[in-house]
C-alpha cells in the first residue's frame, strides 16, 4: 500500500479520503484563468481539528506538500493543487460553534459559508459585514485566507478587521491559538492579522473568532447614470470629500451594464457610460441619498434615481452582484483583475484600462468597489484563440502595472496565489520579499504548505 495513504488512513475515517483520480481532478483548481494546477495524490475532507492535525503530521513525516482549500471560488489560483500533494478541503468543518450577542462575536469553523453565517447572526440582531460577491458559496476559511472584501467595504472594512482570534494547525501538526475574544487586546505580536491573507501558506485555520456589529437599518440604494467614467469617478471623489459614509459605493462601466442586461434582462440603462450605485443604511437614508444625488448631478450625472424601497434596492444590488458572471458570458474565458488605487486615482485607472483594451483589441469590462478605489477589470477573450489569449495575458499585466504607477496595489481582495506572484515581488521590493520569506520559513520550515503560491 502507498505509505501516504496507509498513514492517512490510520487516523482518518474512510469517507474522509478521496483517491479516485476522476474525482480528485475536480479539486485541482479554483476559478482563476492562466494558473497551472497539478494532480493531487489524495483529497482529504476532515471534520475535526484532530483529523487536520493527523494530516499535517503525516505530511511532515513524509515530506508531502499540502494545499488547503475552501469552496474554490478564488480568482488567483491560490487553491490550485500541486502534483502529488494532499488537497486538504475544509468544507466539511462547517459548524457555527457560538454566537454571542453580549460579546458580539461568532466562533465558527472554516467551512461555514459566508451567507449562512450572515443569516444566522441576523437572527440575533447582529451583522457580519464582509460580503464577497460569491457570498452564497465562499467559506469563512477562504475569506480569511485571501483577506476578501465585498460590496460593503467602503463603510465596514474587509475580513481582516473582523477576525479577532484564530485556532491554527501548523505545518508540523501543532495547534496554535492566536488573538482573543475580548473587545480589546494587544498582547504580543499580532499573529492573527498575519494569518489573514496568507493563503494557507503559514498554517491551517480550523476555528475563527469573528467580530460582529449590531444589525443596521435596511439600506436604500441610489442609481446615477453618467456620460463618462471620469464623471462617475468625479462624483465618487465629491461624495467622499464631503464626508459621506455610504454603506456601498459601486461602479459599473458600459460593457458591464450591457453584459448584465444581456444575461438577466435587468433593464439597466444601456445608454450609460458608467452607472454608479450608492447606498446608505443610516436612520434617514432618503436624506443621505438626496444629498448624494445633488453631488452626482453636479458631477455631470444625466439621471439620478433613488430606490423607493428595500425591494427596489435589492434589485439594483443584484445587478451589481451579477457583474462578474455576466462578463463571463461575453467570451469563452475571462481574466479578472483586482487592482486597488487611491480613490483620487480611480478615474485615471478606469480611463487607463479603457486605453489598454483599445491597444490590445479586447473587450475589458470594469466593475469596481468605487468607494475603496478597488477596480475589477475583467478581460474577456476566446481561450481557443492563441493570439487572443496572449493579448489577454499581456493586457492583464499592463493593468497591474498601471495600478502600481498610480500608487496602488496589485490586489485589493482576491489575493496573489499563482496568478500574481511575479507582481508581488515587484510591489514588495527585494527587502520586503526577503522578510516575508523569512516569516514563511519560521512557520513552515519544510515549505510544505501551499508551495508555489505568493513567492
Tab-separated table of C-alpha atoms in Angstrom:
chain	number	residue	atom	x	y	z
A	1	UNK	CA	0.000	0.000	0.000
A	2	UNK	CA	1.107	3.556	-0.688
A	3	UNK	CA	2.787	4.835	2.527
A	4	UNK	CA	0.948	8.150	2.295
A	5	UNK	CA	-2.483	6.563	2.078
A	6	UNK	CA	-1.588	3.978	4.714
A	7	UNK	CA	-0.582	6.625	7.243
A	8	UNK	CA	-3.533	8.891	6.438
A	9	UNK	CA	-5.989	6.018	6.864
A	10	UNK	CA	-4.539	5.251	10.289
A	11	UNK	CA	-6.061	8.453	11.671
A	12	UNK	CA	-8.972	9.243	9.348
A	13	UNK	CA	-12.354	7.686	8.626
A	14	UNK	CA	-12.633	6.083	5.200
A	15	UNK	CA	-15.150	8.661	3.969
A	16	UNK	CA	-12.662	11.479	4.592
A	17	UNK	CA	-10.325	10.234	1.848
A	18	UNK	CA	-10.844	10.587	-1.904
A	19	UNK	CA	-8.388	8.791	-4.178
A	20	UNK	CA	-10.367	8.309	-7.413
A	21	UNK	CA	-8.350	10.347	-9.976
A	22	UNK	CA	-11.502	11.453	-11.783
A	23	UNK	CA	-12.815	12.944	-8.549
A	24	UNK	CA	-9.555	14.346	-7.218
A	25	UNK	CA	-9.090	16.155	-10.543
A	26	UNK	CA	-12.186	18.215	-9.750
A	27	UNK	CA	-10.343	19.614	-6.702
A	28	UNK	CA	-7.280	20.660	-8.705
A	29	UNK	CA	-8.011	24.356	-9.197
A	30	UNK	CA	-10.069	27.374	-8.284
A	31	UNK	CA	-11.802	29.784	-10.688
A	32	UNK	CA	-8.743	31.655	-11.981
A	33	UNK	CA	-7.554	31.586	-15.595
A	34	UNK	CA	-3.929	31.126	-16.685
A	35	UNK	CA	-2.955	29.343	-13.487
A	36	UNK	CA	-1.227	25.969	-13.649
A	37	UNK	CA	-2.592	23.162	-11.490
A	38	UNK	CA	-1.154	19.765	-10.696
A	39	UNK	CA	-2.683	16.376	-9.931
A	40	UNK	CA	-3.237	15.757	-6.202
A	41	UNK	CA	-2.330	12.380	-4.745
A	42	UNK	CA	-5.342	12.445	-2.451
A	43	UNK	CA	-8.117	14.751	-1.293
A	44	UNK	CA	-8.853	14.791	2.449
A	45	UNK	CA	-12.084	16.192	3.895
A	46	UNK	CA	-11.622	16.311	7.672
A	47	UNK	CA	-14.389	17.076	10.154
A	48	UNK	CA	-12.321	17.642	13.304
A	49	UNK	CA	-9.237	19.543	14.410
A	50	UNK	CA	-7.598	16.257	15.365
A	51	UNK	CA	-8.036	14.949	11.826
A	52	UNK	CA	-6.368	18.073	10.418
A	53	UNK	CA	-3.504	17.600	12.856
A	54	UNK	CA	-3.121	13.997	11.724
A	55	UNK	CA	-2.926	15.094	8.102
A	56	UNK	CA	-0.218	17.651	8.849
A	57	UNK	CA	1.816	15.235	10.987
A	58	UNK	CA	1.656	12.689	8.172
A	59	UNK	CA	2.604	15.305	5.575
A	60	UNK	CA	5.570	16.416	7.670
A	61	UNK	CA	6.763	12.858	8.282
A	62	UNK	CA	6.629	12.001	4.583
A	63	UNK	CA	7.536	15.476	3.250
A	64	UNK	CA	4.340	15.741	1.208
A	65	UNK	CA	3.020	19.203	0.257
A	66	UNK	CA	-0.440	20.220	1.451
A	67	UNK	CA	-2.797	22.595	-0.361
A	68	UNK	CA	-5.625	23.930	1.845
A	69	UNK	CA	-8.947	24.646	0.136
A	70	UNK	CA	-12.322	26.153	0.870
A	71	UNK	CA	-15.057	26.408	-1.735
A	72	UNK	CA	-12.526	27.149	-4.516
A	73	UNK	CA	-14.308	30.339	-5.577
A	74	UNK	CA	-10.975	32.200	-5.524
A	75	UNK	CA	-9.667	34.099	-8.534
A	76	UNK	CA	-5.882	33.887	-8.185
A	77	UNK	CA	-5.030	30.178	-8.263
A	78	UNK	CA	-4.273	30.212	-4.528
A	79	UNK	CA	-6.156	26.927	-4.032
A	80	UNK	CA	-4.617	25.137	-7.027
A	81	UNK	CA	-3.141	21.715	-6.384
A	82	UNK	CA	0.476	20.770	-6.998
A	83	UNK	CA	1.499	17.373	-8.325
A	84	UNK	CA	1.420	14.666	-5.667
A	85	UNK	CA	0.049	16.938	-2.957
A	86	UNK	CA	-2.576	16.374	-0.305
A	87	UNK	CA	-5.533	18.611	-1.023
A	88	UNK	CA	-6.964	19.482	2.384
A	89	UNK	CA	-10.537	20.604	1.835
A	90	UNK	CA	-12.082	22.215	4.916
A	91	UNK	CA	-15.655	22.378	3.626
A	92	UNK	CA	-16.915	19.637	5.980
A	93	UNK	CA	-15.837	21.652	9.022
A	94	UNK	CA	-18.914	23.817	8.699
A	95	UNK	CA	-20.279	24.374	12.208
A	96	UNK	CA	-21.190	27.695	13.764
A	97	UNK	CA	-19.984	26.976	17.287
A	98	UNK	CA	-21.179	30.091	19.078
A	99	UNK	CA	-22.972	33.383	18.555
A	100	UNK	CA	-22.746	35.806	21.491
A	101	UNK	CA	-24.921	38.939	21.337
A	102	UNK	CA	-23.285	40.257	24.530
A	103	UNK	CA	-19.693	39.857	23.361
A	104	UNK	CA	-20.730	40.486	19.743
A	105	UNK	CA	-18.696	37.586	18.406
A	106	UNK	CA	-19.247	34.428	16.446
A	107	UNK	CA	-17.000	31.375	16.711
A	108	UNK	CA	-17.007	29.301	13.543
A	109	UNK	CA	-15.246	26.514	11.734
A	110	UNK	CA	-13.572	27.350	8.395
A	111	UNK	CA	-16.106	25.615	6.163
A	112	UNK	CA	-19.038	27.832	7.193
A	113	UNK	CA	-20.438	29.595	4.127
A	114	UNK	CA	-20.385	33.377	4.386
A	115	UNK	CA	-24.103	33.800	3.663
A	116	UNK	CA	-25.004	31.087	6.179
A	117	UNK	CA	-23.149	32.940	8.918
A	118	UNK	CA	-24.654	36.281	7.895
A	119	UNK	CA	-28.207	34.931	8.112
A	120	UNK	CA	-27.537	33.157	11.415
A	121	UNK	CA	-26.243	36.277	13.147
A	122	UNK	CA	-29.091	38.373	11.685
A	123	UNK	CA	-31.464	36.247	13.764
A	124	UNK	CA	-29.754	37.661	16.863
A	125	UNK	CA	-29.983	41.251	15.641
A	126	UNK	CA	-26.303	41.177	14.657
A	127	UNK	CA	-24.406	41.766	11.436
A	128	UNK	CA	-21.292	40.207	9.876
A	129	UNK	CA	-20.297	42.814	7.278
A	130	UNK	CA	-17.802	41.164	4.869
A	131	UNK	CA	-19.832	40.145	1.821
A	132	UNK	CA	-17.818	38.987	-1.210
A	133	UNK	CA	-19.813	38.700	-4.437
A	134	UNK	CA	-19.585	34.911	-4.050
A	135	UNK	CA	-21.006	35.093	-0.512
A	136	UNK	CA	-23.595	32.374	-1.205
A	137	UNK	CA	-20.758	29.909	-1.912
A	138	UNK	CA	-17.479	31.091	-0.415
A	139	UNK	CA	-16.379	29.959	3.040
A	140	UNK	CA	-15.126	31.899	6.033
A	141	UNK	CA	-11.836	29.990	5.900
A	142	UNK	CA	-11.349	31.006	2.283
A	143	UNK	CA	-12.298	34.593	3.111
A	144	UNK	CA	-9.656	34.615	5.840
A	145	UNK	CA	-7.066	33.022	3.576
A	146	UNK	CA	-7.445	35.680	0.895
A	147	UNK	CA	-8.433	38.620	3.151
A	148	UNK	CA	-11.503	39.062	0.977
A	149	UNK	CA	-13.648	42.174	0.810
A	150	UNK	CA	-17.012	42.818	-0.764
A	151	UNK	CA	-19.593	45.448	-1.552
A	152	UNK	CA	-19.808	46.952	1.942
A	153	UNK	CA	-16.101	47.629	2.479
A	154	UNK	CA	-16.370	51.378	1.940
A	155	UNK	CA	-18.105	51.697	5.323
A	156	UNK	CA	-17.407	48.482	7.186
A	157	UNK	CA	-13.980	47.334	6.021
A	158	UNK	CA	-12.631	43.947	4.932
A	159	UNK	CA	-12.372	40.492	6.504
A	160	UNK	CA	-9.142	41.293	8.367
A	161	UNK	CA	-10.953	43.841	10.513
A	162	UNK	CA	-13.396	41.202	11.812
A	163	UNK	CA	-11.015	38.367	12.693
A	164	UNK	CA	-10.286	38.628	16.427
A	165	UNK	CA	-8.690	35.245	17.014
A	166	UNK	CA	-7.793	32.019	15.269
A	167	UNK	CA	-7.069	28.398	16.029
A	168	UNK	CA	-4.468	27.199	13.543
A	169	UNK	CA	-2.876	23.827	12.844
A	170	UNK	CA	0.772	24.434	11.990
A	171	UNK	CA	2.764	22.558	9.368
A	172	UNK	CA	4.081	20.042	11.933
A	173	UNK	CA	0.634	19.407	13.411
A	174	UNK	CA	0.914	21.597	16.497
A	175	UNK	CA	-2.107	23.669	17.460
A	176	UNK	CA	-1.688	27.431	17.798
A	177	UNK	CA	-4.200	29.836	19.326
A	178	UNK	CA	-3.871	33.487	18.359
A	179	UNK	CA	-5.683	36.680	19.259
A	180	UNK	CA	-8.587	36.991	21.606
A	181	UNK	CA	-12.356	37.080	22.078
A	182	UNK	CA	-12.302	40.350	24.006
A	183	UNK	CA	-13.144	43.774	22.588
A	184	UNK	CA	-9.525	44.889	23.056
A	185	UNK	CA	-6.181	43.139	23.267
A	186	UNK	CA	-2.587	43.993	22.364
A	187	UNK	CA	-0.609	41.137	23.916
A	188	UNK	CA	2.411	40.327	21.765
A	189	UNK	CA	2.800	40.381	18.002
A	190	UNK	CA	-0.444	40.343	16.054
A	191	UNK	CA	-0.186	36.819	14.664
A	192	UNK	CA	-3.908	36.766	13.917
A	193	UNK	CA	-3.585	39.527	11.351
A	194	UNK	CA	-0.546	37.772	9.901
A	195	UNK	CA	-2.586	34.680	9.043
A	196	UNK	CA	-5.321	36.719	7.372
A	197	UNK	CA	-4.401	36.887	3.693
A	198	UNK	CA	-1.611	34.310	3.998
A	199	UNK	CA	-3.391	31.966	1.549
A	200	UNK	CA	-2.801	28.844	3.624
A	201	UNK	CA	0.968	29.241	3.421
A	202	UNK	CA	1.554	29.593	7.169
A	203	UNK	CA	-0.981	27.236	8.742
A	204	UNK	CA	-4.447	25.700	8.510
A	205	UNK	CA	-7.203	27.784	10.091
A	206	UNK	CA	-9.564	25.428	11.932
A	207	UNK	CA	-11.517	27.918	14.028
A	208	UNK	CA	-12.121	31.662	13.938
A	209	UNK	CA	-13.433	34.203	16.425
A	210	UNK	CA	-15.208	36.883	14.407
A	211	UNK	CA	-16.346	40.328	15.479
A	212	UNK	CA	-19.984	41.237	14.859
A	213	UNK	CA	-21.835	44.533	14.734
A	214	UNK	CA	-25.395	45.488	15.566
A	215	UNK	CA	-27.622	44.953	12.553
A	216	UNK	CA	-28.011	48.312	10.766
A	217	UNK	CA	-31.271	49.652	9.336
A	218	UNK	CA	-32.326	48.433	5.901
A	219	UNK	CA	-30.282	50.262	3.308
A	220	UNK	CA	-31.662	52.214	0.364
A	221	UNK	CA	-29.821	52.457	-2.944
A	222	UNK	CA	-29.463	55.233	-5.492
A	223	UNK	CA	-28.514	54.667	-9.140
A	224	UNK	CA	-26.834	57.500	-11.069
A	225	UNK	CA	-26.185	57.415	-14.817
A	226	UNK	CA	-23.115	59.219	-16.189
A	227	UNK	CA	-21.944	60.151	-19.691
A	228	UNK	CA	-18.383	59.060	-18.866
A	229	UNK	CA	-16.460	57.010	-16.345
A	230	UNK	CA	-14.464	60.125	-15.495
A	231	UNK	CA	-17.648	61.941	-14.458
A	232	UNK	CA	-18.718	58.984	-12.293
A	233	UNK	CA	-15.294	58.923	-10.611
A	234	UNK	CA	-15.550	62.674	-10.040
A	235	UNK	CA	-18.831	62.023	-8.239
A	236	UNK	CA	-17.122	59.385	-6.066
A	237	UNK	CA	-14.447	61.899	-5.057
A	238	UNK	CA	-17.089	64.524	-4.248
A	239	UNK	CA	-19.072	62.076	-2.115
A	240	UNK	CA	-16.061	61.026	-0.071
A	241	UNK	CA	-14.619	64.539	0.182
A	242	UNK	CA	-17.894	65.828	1.675
A	243	UNK	CA	-17.620	63.294	4.481
A	244	UNK	CA	-20.444	60.954	3.498
A	245	UNK	CA	-20.198	57.355	4.677
A	246	UNK	CA	-22.220	55.231	2.284
A	247	UNK	CA	-22.696	51.563	3.064
A	248	UNK	CA	-21.958	50.837	-0.582
A	249	UNK	CA	-20.489	52.806	-3.482
A	250	UNK	CA	-20.145	50.719	-6.622
A	251	UNK	CA	-19.419	51.454	-10.285
A	252	UNK	CA	-20.282	49.509	-13.432
A	253	UNK	CA	-18.994	50.602	-16.837
A	254	UNK	CA	-20.937	50.400	-20.098
A	255	UNK	CA	-19.573	46.973	-21.022
A	256	UNK	CA	-20.618	45.567	-17.658
A	257	UNK	CA	-24.104	47.108	-17.766
A	258	UNK	CA	-24.758	45.657	-21.209
A	259	UNK	CA	-23.486	42.236	-20.160
A	260	UNK	CA	-25.783	42.184	-17.118
A	261	UNK	CA	-28.770	43.198	-19.252
A	262	UNK	CA	-27.993	40.542	-21.834
A	263	UNK	CA	-27.749	37.806	-19.224
A	264	UNK	CA	-30.545	38.754	-16.844
A	265	UNK	CA	-32.744	41.347	-18.605
A	266	UNK	CA	-32.325	43.712	-15.652
A	267	UNK	CA	-33.482	46.787	-17.569
A	268	UNK	CA	-30.387	48.834	-16.700
A	269	UNK	CA	-29.830	51.946	-18.865
A	270	UNK	CA	-27.681	50.787	-21.801
A	271	UNK	CA	-27.101	54.381	-22.907
A	272	UNK	CA	-24.918	54.981	-19.871
A	273	UNK	CA	-21.145	55.061	-19.969
A	274	UNK	CA	-20.961	54.430	-16.227
A	275	UNK	CA	-23.556	53.508	-13.617
A	276	UNK	CA	-22.877	54.448	-10.011
A	277	UNK	CA	-24.725	52.720	-7.167
A	278	UNK	CA	-24.690	54.384	-3.756
A	279	UNK	CA	-26.408	53.079	-0.621
A	280	UNK	CA	-26.944	54.252	2.949
A	281	UNK	CA	-28.058	52.216	5.961
A	282	UNK	CA	-28.460	55.267	8.200
A	283	UNK	CA	-31.598	56.156	10.195
A	284	UNK	CA	-32.654	58.521	7.357
A	285	UNK	CA	-31.211	57.021	4.162
A	286	UNK	CA	-33.527	59.021	1.900
A	287	UNK	CA	-31.991	62.296	3.086
A	288	UNK	CA	-28.467	60.975	2.595
A	289	UNK	CA	-29.332	59.757	-0.895
A	290	UNK	CA	-30.812	63.148	-1.756
A	291	UNK	CA	-27.554	64.854	-0.757
A	292	UNK	CA	-25.502	62.392	-2.777
A	293	UNK	CA	-27.865	62.775	-5.712
A	294	UNK	CA	-27.093	66.500	-5.787
A	295	UNK	CA	-23.367	65.751	-5.834
A	296	UNK	CA	-23.847	63.279	-8.689
A	297	UNK	CA	-25.794	65.875	-10.682
A	298	UNK	CA	-23.087	68.450	-10.072
A	299	UNK	CA	-20.511	65.933	-11.374
A	300	UNK	CA	-22.462	65.526	-14.613
A	301	UNK	CA	-24.940	62.697	-13.971
A	302	UNK	CA	-27.633	62.592	-16.643
A	303	UNK	CA	-30.093	60.726	-14.442
A	304	UNK	CA	-30.305	60.067	-10.714
A	305	UNK	CA	-32.852	57.568	-9.449
A	306	UNK	CA	-33.175	56.742	-5.735
A	307	UNK	CA	-34.870	53.446	-4.909
A	308	UNK	CA	-38.251	53.751	-3.233
A	309	UNK	CA	-37.938	50.704	-1.005
A	310	UNK	CA	-35.851	47.726	0.039
A	311	UNK	CA	-37.099	45.529	-2.814
A	312	UNK	CA	-36.032	48.010	-5.467
A	313	UNK	CA	-32.710	48.476	-3.690
A	314	UNK	CA	-32.080	44.738	-3.660
A	315	UNK	CA	-32.784	44.574	-7.393
A	316	UNK	CA	-30.061	47.129	-8.039
A	317	UNK	CA	-27.636	45.274	-5.793
A	318	UNK	CA	-28.422	42.037	-7.594
A	319	UNK	CA	-27.426	43.709	-10.849
A	320	UNK	CA	-24.050	44.586	-9.334
A	321	UNK	CA	-23.550	41.077	-7.963
A	322	UNK	CA	-24.200	39.691	-11.449
A	323	UNK	CA	-21.419	41.785	-12.973
A	324	UNK	CA	-18.713	39.121	-12.957
A	325	UNK	CA	-20.968	36.216	-14.030
A	326	UNK	CA	-22.376	38.383	-16.818
A	327	UNK	CA	-18.962	39.365	-18.144
A	328	UNK	CA	-18.037	35.677	-18.185
A	329	UNK	CA	-20.702	35.194	-20.888
A	330	UNK	CA	-19.146	37.753	-23.247
A	331	UNK	CA	-16.391	35.372	-24.370
A	332	UNK	CA	-15.359	31.822	-23.568
A	333	UNK	CA	-12.932	32.893	-20.841
A	334	UNK	CA	-12.113	35.795	-18.537
A	335	UNK	CA	-9.206	37.100	-16.509
A	336	UNK	CA	-10.462	39.052	-13.528
A	337	UNK	CA	-8.067	41.664	-12.244
A	338	UNK	CA	-8.198	43.176	-8.768
A	339	UNK	CA	-6.188	46.380	-8.749
A	340	UNK	CA	-6.792	48.874	-5.955
A	341	UNK	CA	-5.729	52.522	-6.271
A	342	UNK	CA	-6.181	55.624	-4.124
A	343	UNK	CA	-9.699	56.989	-4.620
A	344	UNK	CA	-8.255	60.128	-6.157
A	345	UNK	CA	-6.732	57.983	-8.938
A	346	UNK	CA	-9.855	55.955	-9.711
A	347	UNK	CA	-10.691	57.932	-12.852
A	348	UNK	CA	-7.152	57.565	-14.187
A	349	UNK	CA	-7.284	53.822	-13.509
A	350	UNK	CA	-10.526	53.309	-15.406
A	351	UNK	CA	-9.517	55.554	-18.316
A	352	UNK	CA	-6.152	53.801	-18.488
A	353	UNK	CA	-7.848	50.408	-18.560
A	354	UNK	CA	-10.018	51.553	-21.483
A	355	UNK	CA	-6.869	52.599	-23.359
A	356	UNK	CA	-5.314	49.183	-22.683
A	357	UNK	CA	-8.447	47.473	-24.038
A	358	UNK	CA	-8.196	49.530	-27.221
A	359	UNK	CA	-4.462	48.865	-27.552
A	360	UNK	CA	-4.918	45.095	-27.430
A	361	UNK	CA	-8.226	44.961	-29.319
A	362	UNK	CA	-10.046	43.309	-26.417
A	363	UNK	CA	-13.289	43.682	-24.503
A	364	UNK	CA	-12.490	44.672	-20.927
A	365	UNK	CA	-15.408	45.420	-18.624
A	366	UNK	CA	-14.837	47.203	-15.340
A	367	UNK	CA	-16.865	46.913	-12.161
A	368	UNK	CA	-15.474	48.477	-9.036
A	369	UNK	CA	-15.866	48.981	-5.335
A	370	UNK	CA	-15.547	52.642	-6.185
A	371	UNK	CA	-15.591	53.887	-2.613
A	372	UNK	CA	-12.404	51.894	-1.962
A	373	UNK	CA	-10.718	52.541	-5.305
A	374	UNK	CA	-10.816	48.756	-5.805
A	375	UNK	CA	-11.313	48.037	-9.509
A	376	UNK	CA	-12.099	44.706	-11.141
A	377	UNK	CA	-11.157	44.970	-14.820
A	378	UNK	CA	-12.413	41.784	-16.490
A	379	UNK	CA	-10.556	40.793	-19.644
A	380	UNK	CA	-12.867	38.808	-21.932
A	381	UNK	CA	-11.212	36.553	-24.516
A	382	UNK	CA	-11.519	33.380	-26.599
A	383	UNK	CA	-9.371	30.766	-24.884
A	384	UNK	CA	-9.189	28.719	-28.110
A	385	UNK	CA	-7.520	31.616	-29.921
A	386	UNK	CA	-3.821	31.556	-29.066
A	387	UNK	CA	-3.184	35.136	-30.171
A	388	UNK	CA	-6.185	36.496	-28.279
A	389	UNK	CA	-5.154	34.553	-25.181
A	390	UNK	CA	-1.668	36.079	-25.416
A	391	UNK	CA	-3.108	39.568	-25.741
A	392	UNK	CA	-5.372	38.915	-22.770
A	393	UNK	CA	-2.433	37.976	-20.571
A	394	UNK	CA	-0.405	40.971	-21.737
A	395	UNK	CA	-3.284	43.353	-21.125
A	396	UNK	CA	-3.744	41.890	-17.643
A	397	UNK	CA	-0.111	42.650	-16.834
A	398	UNK	CA	-0.387	46.186	-18.191
A	399	UNK	CA	-3.415	46.799	-15.981
A	400	UNK	CA	-1.425	45.744	-12.913
A	401	UNK	CA	1.487	47.926	-13.973
A	402	UNK	CA	-0.900	50.866	-14.348
A	403	UNK	CA	-2.229	50.279	-10.853
A	404	UNK	CA	1.264	50.370	-9.350
A	405	UNK	CA	2.121	53.518	-11.317
A	406	UNK	CA	-0.924	55.204	-9.808
A	407	UNK	CA	0.207	54.378	-6.274
A	408	UNK	CA	-1.981	51.301	-5.915
A	409	UNK	CA	-1.612	47.605	-5.179
A	410	UNK	CA	-1.881	44.523	-7.382
A	411	UNK	CA	-4.671	43.028	-5.285
A	412	UNK	CA	-7.260	44.571	-3.024
A	413	UNK	CA	-9.097	41.402	-2.034
A	414	UNK	CA	-8.524	38.417	-4.363
A	415	UNK	CA	-5.037	37.532	-3.191
A	416	UNK	CA	-1.819	36.672	-5.015
A	417	UNK	CA	-1.884	32.905	-5.500
A	418	UNK	CA	-0.219	31.746	-8.691
A	419	UNK	CA	-1.583	34.488	-10.909
A	420	UNK	CA	0.231	37.463	-9.407
A	421	UNK	CA	3.261	36.138	-7.567
A	422	UNK	CA	5.706	37.731	-10.024
A	423	UNK	CA	3.949	41.038	-9.477
A	424	UNK	CA	4.032	40.659	-5.709
A	425	UNK	CA	7.823	40.757	-5.844
A	426	UNK	CA	7.655	43.985	-7.850
A	427	UNK	CA	5.304	45.593	-5.362
A	428	UNK	CA	7.138	44.497	-2.203
A	429	UNK	CA	10.683	45.033	-3.394
A	430	UNK	CA	13.749	42.945	-2.584
A	431	UNK	CA	13.821	43.647	1.150
A	432	UNK	CA	10.083	43.065	1.518
A	433	UNK	CA	10.276	39.692	-0.226
A	434	UNK	CA	13.265	38.650	1.895
A	435	UNK	CA	11.415	39.385	5.133
A	436	UNK	CA	8.238	37.666	4.002
A	437	UNK	CA	10.197	34.570	3.005
A	438	UNK	CA	11.720	34.610	6.468
A	439	UNK	CA	8.272	34.648	8.055
A	440	UNK	CA	7.214	31.744	5.846
A	441	UNK	CA	10.291	29.758	6.904
A	442	UNK	CA	9.569	30.341	10.592
A	443	UNK	CA	6.092	28.853	10.327
A	444	UNK	CA	6.751	26.249	7.629
A	445	UNK	CA	10.479	25.382	7.539
A	446	UNK	CA	9.980	22.453	5.173
A	447	UNK	CA	7.948	24.515	2.717
A	448	UNK	CA	5.043	22.043	2.692
A	449	UNK	CA	2.099	24.461	2.958
A	450	UNK	CA	0.693	25.609	-0.378
A	451	UNK	CA	4.002	25.597	-2.242
A	452	UNK	CA	4.380	27.771	-5.327
A	453	UNK	CA	1.972	30.432	-4.115
A	454	UNK	CA	2.773	34.059	-3.217
A	455	UNK	CA	6.538	33.798	-3.922
